Amino acid sequence: INHVLDETLSEQEGDLDAETRWAVAWFNDHGFEEGSFGDAHTYFLRYTTAENALKEAGIVYSARGRVRLLKPSELPASWTPSSDTRLTIWEVVHHLVRALEISGEGGAASLASEIGGQSDIARELCYRLFSICERNKRATEARSYNALVQSWPEIMRLAHEDHTDEAEQGRLL
């Protein structure tokens, strides 16, 4: 089942931005651990992106020849999709993970209401990241992605409800 799921999700990789494709490949091989800039550069070339693009997107930390993905807990609490100048699907998923862990389904729904059409792609990425974690025996990260996947229907319901309530308030004013 996992093999078929991996094949299906790999086929959907074309829906992802270059920075997210880089992050997925890095995550598969390194998780949230540091790696050398030389390794990262190989990925940059493969996915047609660069270190500064990943830094602008807010998904990596690099210093002294080392590179790593930022963990959800390291992401800024003030982030909103509308204020992001380089929005990536990777970022959306990890901000949703962070919001779910801190504020529950309601907090994740508030954020999800702002991502619009990106939600289906974000859900697919979350499934893929869970699969990578299972295969690489990363139980801690797997739990976070699984929690988001399991909560997804309720998060989307609440996000739609929030959006509907805002539209109704706008009409009343």
N, CA and C atoms as an extended XYZ file, in Angstrom:
519
Properties=species:S:1:pos:R:3:atomname:S:1:resname:S:1:resid:I:1 pbc="F F F"
N         0.833       -1.191        0.000 N   ILE     1
C         0.000        0.000        0.000 CA  ILE     1
C         0.874        1.250        0.000 C   ILE     1
N         1.909        1.252        0.853 N   ASN     2
C         2.784        2.427        0.922 CA  ASN     2
C         3.510        2.661       -0.398 C   ASN     2
N         3.898        1.569       -1.080 N   HIS     3
C         4.583        1.702       -2.370 CA  HIS     3
C         3.665        2.374       -3.395 C   HIS     3
N         2.424        1.929       -3.477 N   VAL     4
C         1.459        2.508       -4.414 CA  VAL     4
C         1.182        3.964       -4.042 C   VAL     4
N         1.045        4.235       -2.747 N   LEU     5
C         0.820        5.607       -2.287 CA  LEU     5
C         1.993        6.499       -2.682 C   LEU     5
N         3.235        6.010       -2.475 N   ASP     6
C         4.421        6.791       -2.867 CA  ASP     6
C         4.429        7.086       -4.355 C   ASP     6
N         4.079        6.090       -5.183 N   GLU     7
C         4.046        6.291       -6.634 CA  GLU     7
C         3.021        7.354       -7.007 C   GLU     7
N         1.847        7.255       -6.421 N   THR     8
C         0.776        8.213       -6.709 CA  THR     8
C         1.185        9.620       -6.302 C   THR     8
N         1.749        9.755       -5.103 N   LEU     9
C         2.146       11.070       -4.621 CA  LEU     9
C         3.309       11.629       -5.419 C   LEU     9
N         4.209       10.762       -5.877 N   SER    10
C         5.330       11.221       -6.712 CA  SER    10
C         4.829       11.780       -8.034 C   SER    10
N         3.789       11.172       -8.581 N   GLU    11
C         3.199       11.661       -9.824 CA  GLU    11
C         2.619       13.061       -9.642 C   GLU    11
N         2.153       13.366       -8.452 N   GLN    12
C         1.538       14.660       -8.176 CA  GLN    12
C         2.575       15.733       -7.865 C   GLN    12
N         3.857       15.364       -7.872 N   GLU    13
C         4.915       16.308       -7.538 CA  GLU    13
C         4.923       17.526       -8.460 C   GLU    13
N         4.422       17.364       -9.683 N   GLY    14
C         4.378       18.483      -10.623 CA  GLY    14
C         3.509       19.630      -10.140 C   GLY    14
N         2.606       19.373       -9.197 N   ASP    15
C         1.748       20.419       -8.640 CA  ASP    15
C         2.480       21.279       -7.613 C   ASP    15
N         3.675       20.847       -7.220 N   LEU    16
C         4.406       21.529       -6.164 CA  LEU    16
C         5.387       22.556       -6.730 C   LEU    16
N         5.581       23.625       -5.986 N   ASP    17
C         6.580       24.632       -6.364 CA  ASP    17
C         7.981       24.047       -6.167 C   ASP    17
N         8.980       24.667       -6.790 N   ALA    18
C        10.356       24.165       -6.757 CA  ALA    18
C        10.902       24.082       -5.333 C   ALA    18
N        10.584       25.074       -4.511 N   GLU    19
C        11.083       25.073       -3.138 CA  GLU    19
C        10.496       23.907       -2.343 C   GLU    19
N         9.233       23.602       -2.563 N   THR    20
C         8.613       22.473       -1.873 CA  THR    20
C         9.199       21.157       -2.368 C   THR    20
N         9.417       21.031       -3.673 N   ARG    21
C        10.037       19.798       -4.193 CA  ARG    21
C        11.420       19.607       -3.581 C   ARG    21
N        12.193       20.707       -3.458 N   TRP    22
C        13.502       20.630       -2.809 CA  TRP    22
C        13.334       20.145       -1.368 C   TRP    22
N        12.408       20.761       -0.641 N   ALA    23
C        12.203       20.435        0.776 CA  ALA    23
C        11.773       18.984        0.965 C   ALA    23
N        10.920       18.467        0.082 N   VAL    24
C        10.478       17.076        0.186 CA  VAL    24
C        11.663       16.134       -0.002 C   VAL    24
N        12.491       16.406       -1.001 N   ALA    25
C        13.665       15.558       -1.242 CA  ALA    25
C        14.627       15.629       -0.056 C   ALA    25
N        14.870       16.841        0.456 N   TRP    26
C        15.762       17.008        1.605 CA  TRP    26
C        15.187       16.289        2.823 C   TRP    26
N        13.898       16.454        3.051 N   PHE    27
C        13.230       15.815        4.191 CA  PHE    27
C        13.320       14.298        4.083 C   PHE    27
N        13.166       13.772        2.892 N   ASN    28
C        13.261       12.333        2.693 CA  ASN    28
C        14.635       11.816        3.131 C   ASN    28
N        15.668       12.553        2.800 N   ASP    29
C        17.031       12.106        3.084 CA  ASP    29
C        17.584       12.565        4.431 C   ASP    29
N        17.134       13.725        4.931 N   HIS    30
C        17.717       14.313        6.134 CA  HIS    30
C        16.722       14.603        7.247 C   HIS    30
N        15.441       14.576        6.965 N   GLY    31
C        14.478       15.001        7.969 CA  GLY    31
C        14.719       16.465        8.302 C   GLY    31
N        14.650       16.795        9.578 N   PHE    32
C        14.921       18.160       10.017 CA  PHE    32
C        16.367       18.314       10.502 C   PHE    32
N        17.194       17.321       10.209 N   GLU    33
C        18.600       17.359       10.612 CA  GLU    33
C        19.423       18.182        9.636 C   GLU    33
N        20.560       18.665       10.110 N   GLU    34
C        21.472       19.433        9.275 CA  GLU    34
C        22.168       18.539        8.255 C   GLU    34
N        22.529       19.157        7.157 N   GLY    35
C        23.344       18.512        6.145 CA  GLY    35
C        24.312       19.540        5.603 C   GLY    35
N        25.233       19.080        4.798 N   SER    36
C        26.236       20.002        4.268 CA  SER    36
C        25.648       20.865        3.152 C   SER    36
N        26.233       22.045        2.996 N   PHE    37
C        25.805       22.924        1.912 CA  PHE    37
C        26.042       22.249        0.568 C   PHE    37
N        27.099       21.444        0.458 N   GLY    38
C        27.376       20.723       -0.781 CA  GLY    38
C        26.228       19.802       -1.163 C   GLY    38
N        25.693       19.061       -0.182 N   ASP    39
C        24.524       18.221       -0.441 CA  ASP    39
C        23.330       19.070       -0.863 C   ASP    39
N        23.112       20.161       -0.139 N   ALA    40
C        21.985       21.042       -0.443 CA  ALA    40
C        22.109       21.610       -1.848 C   ALA    40
N        23.335       21.956       -2.240 N   HIS    41
C        23.559       22.521       -3.568 CA  HIS    41
C        23.166       21.527       -4.668 C   HIS    41
N        23.436       20.255       -4.452 N   THR    42
C        23.028       19.221       -5.410 CA  THR    42
C        21.508       19.237       -5.589 C   THR    42
N        20.785       19.374       -4.497 N   TYR    43
C        19.325       19.470       -4.554 CA  TYR    43
C        18.891       20.769       -5.240 C   TYR    43
N        19.611       21.875       -4.960 N   PHE    44
C        19.274       23.153       -5.597 CA  PHE    44
C        19.296       23.002       -7.114 C   PHE    44
N        20.327       22.362       -7.608 N   LEU    45
C        20.454       22.171       -9.053 CA  LEU    45
C        19.349       21.273       -9.590 C   LEU    45
N        19.063       20.191       -8.883 N   ARG    46
C        18.045       19.235       -9.325 CA  ARG    46
C        16.656       19.857       -9.379 C   ARG    46
N        16.362       20.734       -8.434 N   TYR    47
C        15.012       21.295       -8.344 CA  TYR    47
C        14.931       22.749       -8.796 C   TYR    47
N        15.949       23.230       -9.427 N   THR    48
C        15.997       24.575      -10.003 CA  THR    48
C        15.567       25.638       -8.996 C   THR    48
N        16.257       25.637       -7.879 N   THR    49
C        16.024       26.645       -6.854 CA  THR    49
C        17.369       27.011       -6.241 C   THR    49
N        17.361       27.869       -5.243 N   ALA    50
C        18.605       28.320       -4.624 CA  ALA    50
C        18.401       28.549       -3.132 C   ALA    50
N        19.512       28.619       -2.427 N   GLU    51
C        19.479       28.823       -0.985 CA  GLU    51
C        18.692       30.087       -0.626 C   GLU    51
N        18.945       31.195       -1.334 N   ASN    52
C        18.245       32.434       -0.992 CA  ASN    52
C        16.737       32.327       -1.221 C   ASN    52
N        16.303       31.554       -2.211 N   ALA    53
C        14.866       31.354       -2.436 CA  ALA    53
C        14.243       30.599       -1.269 C   ALA    53
N        14.948       29.613       -0.758 N   LEU    54
C        14.447       28.839        0.378 CA  LEU    54
C        14.443       29.663        1.662 C   LEU    54
N        15.436       30.525        1.807 N   LYS    55
C        15.458       31.418        2.971 CA  LYS    55
C        14.325       32.435        2.883 C   LYS    55
N        14.131       33.010        1.682 N   GLU    56
C        13.020       33.953        1.485 CA  GLU    56
C        11.683       33.295        1.767 C   GLU    56
N        11.564       32.037        1.389 N   ALA    57
C        10.322       31.304        1.627 CA  ALA    57
C        10.144       30.968        3.107 C   ALA    57
N        11.210       31.120        3.882 N   GLY    58
C        11.106       30.873        5.323 CA  GLY    58
C        11.070       29.411        5.699 C   GLY    58
N        11.763       28.562        4.925 N   ILE    59
C        11.694       27.128        5.227 CA  ILE    59
C        13.039       26.506        5.584 C   ILE    59
N        14.142       27.254        5.435 N   VAL    60
C        15.453       26.696        5.789 CA  VAL    60
C        16.248       27.655        6.671 C   VAL    60
N        17.180       27.057        7.370 N   TYR    61
C        18.187       27.792        8.109 CA  TYR    61
C        19.523       27.315        7.559 C   TYR    61
N        20.420       28.246        7.279 N   SER    62
C        21.754       27.848        6.839 CA  SER    62
C        22.788       28.774        7.457 C   SER    62
N        23.886       28.175        7.858 N   ALA    63
C        25.011       28.924        8.425 CA  ALA    63
C        26.233       28.013        8.449 C   ALA    63
N        27.383       28.594        8.269 N   ARG    64
C        28.663       27.888        8.364 CA  ARG    64
C        28.703       26.604        7.534 C   ARG    64
N        28.177       26.668        6.322 N   GLY    65
C        28.252       25.520        5.429 CA  GLY    65
C        27.289       24.390        5.751 C   GLY    65
N        26.309       24.648        6.612 N   ARG    66
C        25.317       23.644        7.007 CA  ARG    66
C        23.924       24.165        6.661 C   ARG    66
N        23.028       23.265        6.321 N   VAL    67
C        21.664       23.621        5.927 CA  VAL    67
C        20.701       22.659        6.619 C   VAL    67
N        19.539       23.180        7.014 N   ARG    68
C        18.481       22.318        7.556 CA  ARG    68
C        17.130       22.979        7.343 C   ARG    68
N        16.118       22.159        7.300 N   LEU    69
C        14.743       22.645        7.230 CA  LEU    69
C        14.337       23.162        8.603 C   LEU    69
N        13.524       24.202        8.612 N   LEU    70
C        12.974       24.698        9.866 CA  LEU    70
C        11.849       23.771       10.325 C   LEU    70
N        11.804       23.498       11.605 N   LYS    71
C        10.739       22.690       12.189 CA  LYS    71
C         9.497       23.569       12.339 C   LYS    71
N         8.323       22.959       12.364 N   PRO    72
C         7.104       23.759       12.560 CA  PRO    72
C         7.165       24.662       13.792 C   PRO    72
N         7.777       24.189       14.856 N   SER    73
C         7.869       24.989       16.090 CA  SER    73
C         8.757       26.220       15.929 C   SER    73
N         9.579       26.253       14.884 N   GLU    74
C        10.466       27.394       14.648 CA  GLU    74
C         9.845       28.450       13.731 C   GLU    74
N         8.684       28.173       13.201 N   LEU    75
C         8.034       29.097       12.272 CA  LEU    75
C         7.377       30.242       13.035 C   LEU    75
N         7.325       31.417       12.434 N   PRO    76
C         6.754       32.581       13.136 CA  PRO    76
C         5.244       32.468       13.334 C   PRO    76
N         4.810       32.774       14.544 N   ALA    77
C         3.386       32.705       14.874 CA  ALA    77
C         2.574       33.753       14.125 C   ALA    77
N         3.217       34.823       13.708 N   SER    78
C         2.502       35.920       13.049 CA  SER    78
C         2.289       35.683       11.547 C   SER    78
N         2.739       34.564       11.023 N   TRP    79
C         2.675       34.294        9.580 CA  TRP    79
C         1.238       34.194        9.078 C   TRP    79
N         1.000       34.786        7.921 N   THR    80
C        -0.271       34.618        7.213 CA  THR    80
C         0.044       34.415        5.735 C   THR    80
N        -0.736       33.570        5.056 N   PRO    81
C        -0.492       33.350        3.627 CA  PRO    81
C        -0.570       34.640        2.814 C   PRO    81
N        -1.474       35.524        3.180 N   SER    82
C        -1.664       36.749        2.400 CA  SER    82
C        -0.478       37.709        2.500 C   SER    82
N         0.289       37.624        3.577 N   SER    83
C         1.433       38.524        3.728 CA  SER    83
C         2.739       37.908        3.236 C   SER    83
N         2.691       36.646        2.807 N   ASP    84
C         3.896       35.943        2.371 CA  ASP    84
C         4.199       36.272        0.915 C   ASP    84
N         5.390       36.762        0.651 N   THR    85
C         5.760       37.130       -0.718 CA  THR    85
C         6.294       35.948       -1.519 C   THR    85
N         6.594       34.833       -0.857 N   ARG    86
C         7.095       33.643       -1.543 CA  ARG    86
C         6.443       32.416       -0.907 C   ARG    86
N         5.165       32.287       -1.101 N   LEU    87
C         4.375       31.220       -0.496 CA  LEU    87
C         4.706       29.871       -1.120 C   LEU    87
N         4.973       28.886       -0.266 N   THR    88
C         5.219       27.515       -0.732 CA  THR    88
C         4.240       26.569       -0.054 C   THR    88
N         3.973       25.454       -0.703 N   ILE    89
C         3.084       24.448       -0.119 CA  ILE    89
C         3.733       23.844        1.126 C   ILE    89
N         5.046       23.675        1.097 N   TRP    90
C         5.766       23.166        2.274 CA  TRP    90
C         5.453       24.033        3.494 C   TRP    90
N         5.552       25.326        3.281 N   GLU    91
C         5.304       26.291        4.342 CA  GLU    91
C         3.860       26.197        4.849 C   GLU    91
N         2.920       26.113        3.933 N   VAL    92
C         1.506       26.019        4.309 CA  VAL    92
C         1.287       24.816        5.220 C   VAL    92
N         1.789       23.646        4.817 N   VAL    93
C         1.603       22.428        5.611 CA  VAL    93
C         2.201       22.595        7.010 C   VAL    93
N         3.409       23.145        7.085 N   HIS    94
C         4.072       23.215        8.378 CA  HIS    94
C         3.495       24.300        9.289 C   HIS    94
N         2.956       25.343        8.707 N   HIS    95
C         2.236       26.325        9.539 CA  HIS    95
C         0.925       25.720       10.030 C   HIS    95
N         0.280       24.907        9.208 N   LEU    96
C        -0.937       24.221        9.654 CA  LEU    96
C        -0.621       23.232       10.780 C   LEU    96
N         0.488       22.493       10.653 N   VAL    97
C         0.912       21.569       11.711 CA  VAL    97
C         1.121       22.352       13.004 C   VAL    97
N         1.852       23.465       12.899 N   ARG    98
C         2.133       24.285       14.065 CA  ARG    98
C         0.843       24.818       14.688 C   ARG    98
N        -0.060       25.332       13.859 N   ALA    99
C        -1.330       25.877       14.361 CA  ALA    99
C        -2.162       24.789       15.035 C   ALA    99
N        -2.202       23.605       14.435 N   LEU   100
C        -2.970       22.504       15.021 CA  LEU   100
C        -2.401       22.114       16.381 C   LEU   100
N        -1.087       22.040       16.473 N   GLU   101
C        -0.455       21.639       17.735 CA  GLU   101
C        -0.628       22.693       18.827 C   GLU   101
N        -0.665       23.958       18.449 N   ILE   102
C        -0.764       25.036       19.449 CA  ILE   102
C        -2.208       25.408       19.752 C   ILE   102
N        -3.037       25.533       18.696 N   SER   103
C        -4.389       26.079       18.868 CA  SER   103
C        -5.509       25.105       18.515 C   SER   103
N        -5.169       23.890       18.185 N   GLY   104
C        -6.186       22.898       17.856 CA  GLY   104
C        -6.792       23.116       16.477 C   GLY   104
N        -7.868       22.405       16.216 N   GLU   105
C        -8.515       22.462       14.905 CA  GLU   105
C        -9.017       23.857       14.559 C   GLU   105
N        -9.493       24.592       15.558 N   GLY   106
C        -9.976       25.954       15.307 CA  GLY   106
C        -8.868       26.874       14.818 C   GLY   106
N        -7.699       26.777       15.451 N   GLY   107
C        -6.564       27.593       15.037 CA  GLY   107
C        -6.084       27.226       13.646 C   GLY   107
N        -6.037       25.928       13.367 N   ALA   108
C        -5.639       25.478       12.031 CA  ALA   108
C        -6.679       25.908       11.000 C   ALA   108
N        -7.949       25.890       11.376 N   ALA   109
C        -9.012       26.289       10.452 CA  ALA   109
C        -8.922       27.774       10.102 C   ALA   109
N        -8.580       28.597       11.082 N   SER   110
C        -8.425       30.031       10.799 CA  SER   110
C        -7.361       30.258        9.743 C   SER   110
N        -6.271       29.520        9.863 N   LEU   111
C        -5.199       29.621        8.879 CA  LEU   111
C        -5.630       29.012        7.545 C   LEU   111
N        -6.282       27.866        7.606 N   ALA   112
C        -6.717       27.174        6.390 CA  ALA   112
C        -7.704       28.001        5.578 C   ALA   112
N        -8.488       28.833        6.247 N   SER   113
C        -9.456       29.655        5.519 CA  SER   113
C        -8.759       30.653        4.597 C   SER   113
N        -7.485       30.917        4.853 N   GLU   114
C        -6.732       31.866        4.037 CA  GLU   114
C        -5.973       31.209        2.881 C   GLU   114
N        -5.865       29.886        2.867 N   ILE   115
C        -5.043       29.260        1.828 CA  ILE   115
C        -5.809       28.932        0.558 C   ILE   115
N        -7.106       28.991        0.615 N   GLY   116
C        -7.935       28.819       -0.581 CA  GLY   116
C        -7.657       27.548       -1.354 C   GLY   116
N        -7.409       27.693       -2.646 N   GLY   117
C        -7.241       26.563       -3.542 CA  GLY   117
C        -6.002       25.730       -3.286 C   GLY   117
N        -5.139       26.173       -2.412 N   GLN   118
C        -3.925       25.429       -2.081 CA  GLN   118
C        -4.212       24.254       -1.146 C   GLN   118
N        -5.401       24.184       -0.582 N   SER   119
C        -5.675       23.188        0.456 CA  SER   119
C        -5.567       21.748       -0.039 C   SER   119
N        -6.027       21.447       -1.237 N   ASP   120
C        -5.931       20.070       -1.733 CA  ASP   120
C        -4.478       19.649       -1.926 C   ASP   120
N        -3.670       20.545       -2.459 N   ILE   121
C        -2.250       20.241       -2.663 CA  ILE   121
C        -1.556       20.085       -1.312 C   ILE   121
N        -1.910       20.917       -0.351 N   ALA   122
C        -1.324       20.827        0.986 CA  ALA   122
C        -1.677       19.490        1.633 C   ALA   122
N        -2.907       19.055        1.487 N   ARG   123
C        -3.320       17.765        2.049 CA  ARG   123
C        -2.536       16.626        1.412 C   ARG   123
N        -2.367       16.666        0.095 N   GLU   124
C        -1.594       15.636       -0.604 CA  GLU   124
C        -0.151       15.611       -0.108 C   GLU   124
N         0.439       16.793        0.098 N   LEU   125
C         1.807       16.852        0.612 CA  LEU   125
C         1.871       16.269        2.016 C   LEU   125
N         0.892       16.553        2.821 N   CYS   126
C         0.867       16.028        4.186 CA  CYS   126
C         0.844       14.497        4.166 C   CYS   126
N         0.039       13.897        3.301 N   TYR   127
C         0.028       12.441        3.137 CA  TYR   127
C         1.413       11.939        2.759 C   TYR   127
N         2.037       12.628        1.835 N   ARG   128
C         3.364       12.215        1.365 CA  ARG   128
C         4.391       12.294        2.490 C   ARG   128
N         4.358       13.355        3.259 N   LEU   129
C         5.308       13.502        4.353 CA  LEU   129
C         5.089       12.439        5.423 C   LEU   129
N         3.844       12.100        5.679 N   PHE   130
C         3.549       11.010        6.617 CA  PHE   130
C         4.154        9.710        6.107 C   PHE   130
N         3.995        9.444        4.822 N   SER   131
C         4.543        8.226        4.222 CA  SER   131
C         6.071        8.191        4.342 C   SER   131
N         6.722        9.321        4.090 N   ILE   132
C         8.178        9.407        4.229 CA  ILE   132
C         8.582        9.112        5.674 C   ILE   132
N         7.861        9.672        6.615 N   CYS   133
C         8.169        9.450        8.031 CA  CYS   133
C         8.003        7.982        8.411 C   CYS   133
N         6.945        7.364        7.944 N   GLU   134
C         6.746        5.951        8.236 CA  GLU   134
C         7.882        5.111        7.683 C   GLU   134
N         8.240        5.369        6.440 N   ARG   135
C         9.293        4.592        5.784 CA  ARG   135
C        10.641        4.785        6.482 C   ARG   135
N        10.913        6.019        6.947 N   ASN   136
C        12.190        6.332        7.573 CA  ASN   136
C        12.160        6.232        9.096 C   ASN   136
N        11.077        5.703        9.636 N   LYS   137
C        10.914        5.495       11.074 CA  LYS   137
C        11.132        6.776       11.888 C   LYS   137
N        10.415        7.816       11.484 N   ARG   138
C        10.440        9.099       12.196 CA  ARG   138
C         9.076        9.298       12.856 C   ARG   138
N         8.906        8.632       13.971 N   ALA   139
C         7.596        8.575       14.630 CA  ALA   139
C         7.087        9.941       15.080 C   ALA   139
N         7.971       10.789       15.603 N   THR   140
C         7.531       12.092       16.109 CA  THR   140
C         6.912       12.927       14.999 C   THR   140
N         7.626       13.046       13.878 N   GLU   141
C         7.096       13.825       12.761 CA  GLU   141
C         5.857       13.151       12.174 C   GLU   141
N         5.874       11.820       12.110 N   ALA   142
C         4.725       11.093       11.555 CA  ALA   142
C         3.458       11.422       12.335 C   ALA   142
N         3.564       11.512       13.655 N   ARG   143
C         2.392       11.837       14.479 CA  ARG   143
C         1.818       13.204       14.117 C   ARG   143
N         2.695       14.167       13.885 N   SER   144
C         2.219       15.514       13.537 CA  SER   144
C         1.480       15.520       12.210 C   SER   144
N         2.043       14.851       11.198 N   TYR   145
C         1.394       14.807        9.888 CA  TYR   145
C         0.112       13.988        9.956 C   TYR   145
N         0.137       12.894       10.706 N   ASN   146
C        -1.063       12.076       10.844 CA  ASN   146
C        -2.176       12.858       11.539 C   ASN   146
N        -1.808       13.632       12.556 N   ALA   147
C        -2.818       14.447       13.256 CA  ALA   147
C        -3.463       15.434       12.295 C   ALA   147
N        -2.653       16.045       11.431 N   LEU   148
C        -3.208       16.998       10.468 CA  LEU   148
C        -4.103       16.288        9.459 C   LEU   148
N        -3.658       15.137        8.962 N   VAL   149
C        -4.469       14.379        8.003 CA  VAL   149
C        -5.794       13.950        8.642 C   VAL   149
N        -5.725       13.452        9.865 N   GLN   150
C        -6.941       12.996       10.551 CA  GLN   150
C        -7.900       14.152       10.849 C   GLN   150
N        -7.346       15.317       11.124 N   SER   151
C        -8.179       16.481       11.450 CA  SER   151
C        -8.620       17.250       10.215 C   SER   151
N        -8.098       16.896        9.056 N   TRP   152
C        -8.331       17.683        7.842 CA  TRP   152
C        -9.814       17.944        7.552 C   TRP   152
N       -10.678       16.923        7.583 N   PRO   153
C       -12.095       17.210        7.274 CA  PRO   153
C       -12.709       18.259        8.215 C   PRO   153
N       -12.398       18.153        9.496 N   GLU   154
C       -12.959       19.105       10.453 CA  GLU   154
C       -12.336       20.487       10.275 C   GLU   154
N       -11.055       20.542       10.014 N   ILE   155
C       -10.383       21.821        9.777 CA  ILE   155
C       -11.004       22.519        8.572 C   ILE   155
N       -11.222       21.778        7.501 N   MET   156
C       -11.796       22.368        6.285 CA  MET   156
C       -13.246       22.790        6.519 C   MET   156
N       -13.986       22.003        7.301 N   ARG   157
C       -15.370       22.374        7.620 CA  ARG   157
C       -15.385       23.686        8.397 C   ARG   157
N       -14.532       23.779        9.418 N   LEU   158
C       -14.459       25.003       10.220 CA  LEU   158
C       -13.967       26.182        9.389 C   LEU   158
N       -13.003       25.940        8.501 N   ALA   159
C       -12.487       27.022        7.644 CA  ALA   159
C       -13.588       27.538        6.727 C   ALA   159
N       -14.372       26.630        6.171 N   HIS   160
C       -15.486       27.035        5.306 CA  HIS   160
C       -16.527       27.809        6.109 C   HIS   160
N       -16.783       27.339        7.317 N   GLU   161
C       -17.734       28.018        8.204 CA  GLU   161
C       -17.249       29.436        8.525 C   GLU   161
N       -15.947       29.582        8.843 N   ASP   162
C       -15.371       30.907        9.114 CA  ASP   162
C       -15.534       31.816        7.910 C   ASP   162
N       -15.242       31.283        6.734 N   HIS   163
C       -15.329       32.074        5.502 CA  HIS   163
C       -16.775       32.490        5.234 C   HIS   163
N       -17.709       31.585        5.469 N   THR   164
C       -19.127       31.877        5.271 CA  THR   164
C       -19.593       32.940        6.265 C   THR   164
N       -19.148       32.812        7.529 N   ASP   165
C       -19.519       33.797        8.551 CA  ASP   165
C       -18.986       35.188        8.195 C   ASP   165
N       -17.743       35.253        7.689 N   GLU   166
C       -17.165       36.545        7.301 CA  GLU   166
C       -17.939       37.168        6.138 C   GLU   166
N       -18.332       36.339        5.174 N   ALA   167
C       -19.102       36.848        4.043 CA  ALA   167
C       -20.459       37.367        4.515 C   ALA   167
N       -21.092       36.657        5.423 N   GLU   168
C       -22.389       37.067        5.966 CA  GLU   168
C       -22.248       38.387        6.718 C   GLU   168
N       -21.193       38.540        7.525 N   GLN   169
C       -20.984       39.784        8.248 CA  GLN   169
C       -20.753       40.943        7.297 C   GLN   169
N       -20.037       40.680        6.219 N   GLY   170
C       -19.793       41.712        5.217 CA  GLY   170
C       -21.082       42.188        4.564 C   GLY   170
N       -21.991       41.269        4.307 N   ARG   171
C       -23.280       41.634        3.708 CA  ARG   171
C       -24.117       42.451        4.681 C   ARG   171
N       -24.049       42.102        5.975 N   LEU   172
C       -24.848       42.810        6.960 CA  LEU   172
C       -24.359       44.243        7.147 C   LEU   172
N       -23.053       44.448        7.011 N   LEU   173
C       -22.513       45.801        7.188 CA  LEU   173
C       -22.769       46.601        5.956 C   LEU   173
